[in-house]
Amino acid sequence: APHGGDTEAAAAEEPAGEVGGEPAPAEYPVEAPKEEAVETEAVETGPEAMDPVLYEIFSQETEGHINAINEFVEQCNAQGGHCAVNDALLRALHTLHGSARMAGVATIADLSGALERYAKILHKNLGSFIPETLDVLPMSVAAIRETFVHLNDPEQPLPDVDALLDRIQVLENKE
């Protein structure tokens, strides 16, 4: 038992929630420390960590959204690279963003979210993708596909999308 001024040692020996061997007074309830809401970089989850049904649905849905994005890019290229944002593109980006967030795949969620914001701004301002800006879509599709390579084999690196996200932000700010 501790003697005299050795209160730190005594406190260290007491179970949590007790003071002097007695339960903590009611006005001082013992609670687990609250976690602060701190933004952290989300860790990508792979098929082994993701519910298999969720992974299957997410991968199939993502492929459908990629097809919609690719069709938009093909239509734009057929028109000389100039084309207004259409509902199919907005829907694909919006749904991809939400499903990637729910699945915990931050790289895809971040990219699709940034593209969705940019496309909505273009749509609202009656703007169009032009050849100098259209490339962010196929570049994003390539990064999404690379992310799936990582999801299927965590030994493979995640794509570094920071420069692409920065570019989309710059385009967004110009509108």
XYZ file of C-alpha atoms in Angstrom:
175
model
C 0.000 0.000 0.000
C 1.314 3.458 -0.848
C 2.476 5.782 1.906
C 2.192 9.521 2.349
C 2.906 11.599 -0.761
C 2.970 8.644 -3.181
C -0.485 9.430 -4.598
C 0.496 8.947 -8.255
C 1.497 5.370 -7.576
C -1.735 4.831 -5.649
C -3.806 6.196 -8.506
C -1.979 3.951 -10.946
C -2.829 0.881 -8.850
C -6.554 1.660 -8.523
C -8.993 0.280 -11.058
C -10.464 2.859 -13.448
C -13.628 4.426 -12.095
C -12.552 4.157 -8.462
C -11.224 6.807 -6.131
C -9.536 5.622 -2.944
C -10.926 2.108 -3.465
C -14.485 3.474 -3.716
C -16.575 3.870 -6.881
C -16.193 7.300 -8.477
C -18.830 9.804 -7.317
C -21.872 10.095 -9.584
C -20.991 13.651 -10.582
C -17.751 12.338 -12.099
C -18.884 9.471 -14.299
C -16.074 7.472 -15.795
C -16.368 7.369 -19.545
C -14.144 6.155 -22.291
C -12.340 9.057 -23.904
C -14.387 10.466 -26.751
C -12.827 10.104 -30.164
C -12.312 13.408 -31.861
C -13.613 13.811 -35.375
C -10.297 13.935 -37.160
C -10.018 13.491 -40.884
C -7.731 10.628 -41.657
C -6.859 9.021 -44.905
C -9.216 6.116 -45.332
C -7.701 2.716 -45.845
C -8.878 0.897 -48.924
C -10.613 -2.343 -48.164
C -10.067 -5.341 -50.381
C -12.395 -8.195 -51.222
C -10.980 -10.211 -48.319
C -11.977 -7.440 -45.868
C -15.166 -6.376 -47.626
C -18.325 -8.415 -47.405
C -18.196 -10.669 -50.506
C -21.719 -9.713 -51.575
C -20.929 -6.006 -51.184
C -17.694 -6.412 -53.145
C -19.473 -8.217 -55.974
C -22.228 -5.591 -56.170
C -19.741 -2.712 -55.881
C -17.449 -4.072 -58.597
C -20.362 -4.732 -60.985
C -21.916 -1.312 -60.345
C -18.557 0.387 -60.752
C -18.073 -1.286 -64.127
C -21.472 0.038 -65.236
C -20.547 3.563 -64.115
C -17.184 3.327 -65.882
C -19.042 2.319 -69.049
C -21.296 5.379 -68.735
C -18.252 7.649 -68.287
C -16.489 6.036 -71.256
C -19.612 6.436 -73.429
C -19.727 10.128 -72.538
C -16.040 10.526 -73.459
C -16.614 8.694 -76.779
C -19.563 10.976 -77.591
C -17.480 14.033 -76.735
C -14.589 12.880 -78.888
C -17.012 12.279 -81.764
C -18.076 15.918 -81.354
C -14.532 17.236 -81.422
C -14.071 17.051 -77.661
C -16.734 19.634 -76.860
C -19.874 18.468 -75.095
C -22.235 19.543 -72.379
C -22.587 17.458 -69.257
C -25.569 15.121 -69.546
C -27.749 13.446 -66.951
C -26.217 10.019 -67.587
C -22.748 11.300 -66.656
C -24.019 13.115 -63.564
C -25.927 10.028 -62.429
C -22.912 7.741 -62.974
C -20.572 10.036 -61.026
C -23.070 10.599 -58.209
C -23.897 6.921 -57.762
C -20.250 5.865 -58.024
C -19.314 8.412 -55.365
C -21.984 7.169 -52.952
C -21.347 3.483 -53.473
C -17.564 3.913 -53.125
C -18.068 5.776 -49.840
C -20.361 3.038 -48.541
C -17.880 0.358 -49.611
C -15.000 2.200 -47.935
C -12.982 2.701 -51.109
C -11.665 6.209 -50.545
C -9.646 6.581 -53.763
C -12.693 5.933 -55.939
C -14.972 7.989 -53.676
C -12.594 10.956 -53.723
C -12.156 10.885 -57.494
C -15.815 10.400 -58.326
C -16.798 13.053 -55.783
C -14.403 15.593 -57.294
C -15.584 14.771 -60.808
C -19.212 15.009 -59.729
C -18.660 18.474 -58.231
C -16.891 19.662 -61.374
C -19.528 18.184 -63.689
C -22.326 19.777 -61.639
C -20.637 23.164 -61.892
C -20.280 22.761 -65.660
C -23.909 21.647 -65.910
C -25.168 24.564 -63.797
C -23.121 27.103 -65.768
C -24.164 25.523 -69.080
C -20.501 24.839 -69.638
C -18.973 21.991 -71.562
C -16.089 19.659 -71.329
C -13.512 20.710 -73.886
C -10.498 18.761 -75.182
C -8.249 20.399 -72.554
C -10.506 19.258 -69.691
C -12.062 16.054 -71.006
C -8.944 14.011 -70.225
C -9.708 14.060 -66.484
C -12.455 11.499 -67.147
C -10.353 8.750 -68.796
C -7.505 9.472 -66.370
C -9.954 8.921 -63.500
C -11.262 5.718 -65.071
C -7.674 4.437 -65.293
C -7.116 5.266 -61.603
C -10.373 3.508 -60.671
C -9.247 0.411 -62.541
C -5.844 0.581 -60.790
C -7.657 0.801 -57.466
C -9.460 -2.444 -58.298
C -6.088 -4.046 -59.029
C -5.122 -3.090 -55.464
C -8.451 -4.287 -54.042
C -7.879 -7.678 -55.636
C -4.214 -7.810 -54.639
C -3.293 -5.557 -51.690
C 0.395 -6.131 -52.539
C -0.182 -3.884 -55.556
C 0.072 -0.160 -54.839
C -2.866 2.193 -54.842
C -2.715 4.771 -57.597
C -1.479 8.199 -56.538
C -4.423 10.409 -57.443
C -3.335 13.591 -55.674
C -2.205 15.369 -58.859
C -5.418 14.367 -60.625
C -7.546 15.590 -57.709
C -5.576 18.853 -57.714
C -6.167 19.257 -61.449
C -9.909 18.686 -61.057
C -9.928 21.277 -58.243
C -8.168 23.813 -60.483
C -10.732 23.180 -63.251
C -13.526 23.545 -60.724
C -12.124 26.871 -59.511
C -11.930 28.213 -63.088
C -15.658 27.750 -63.617
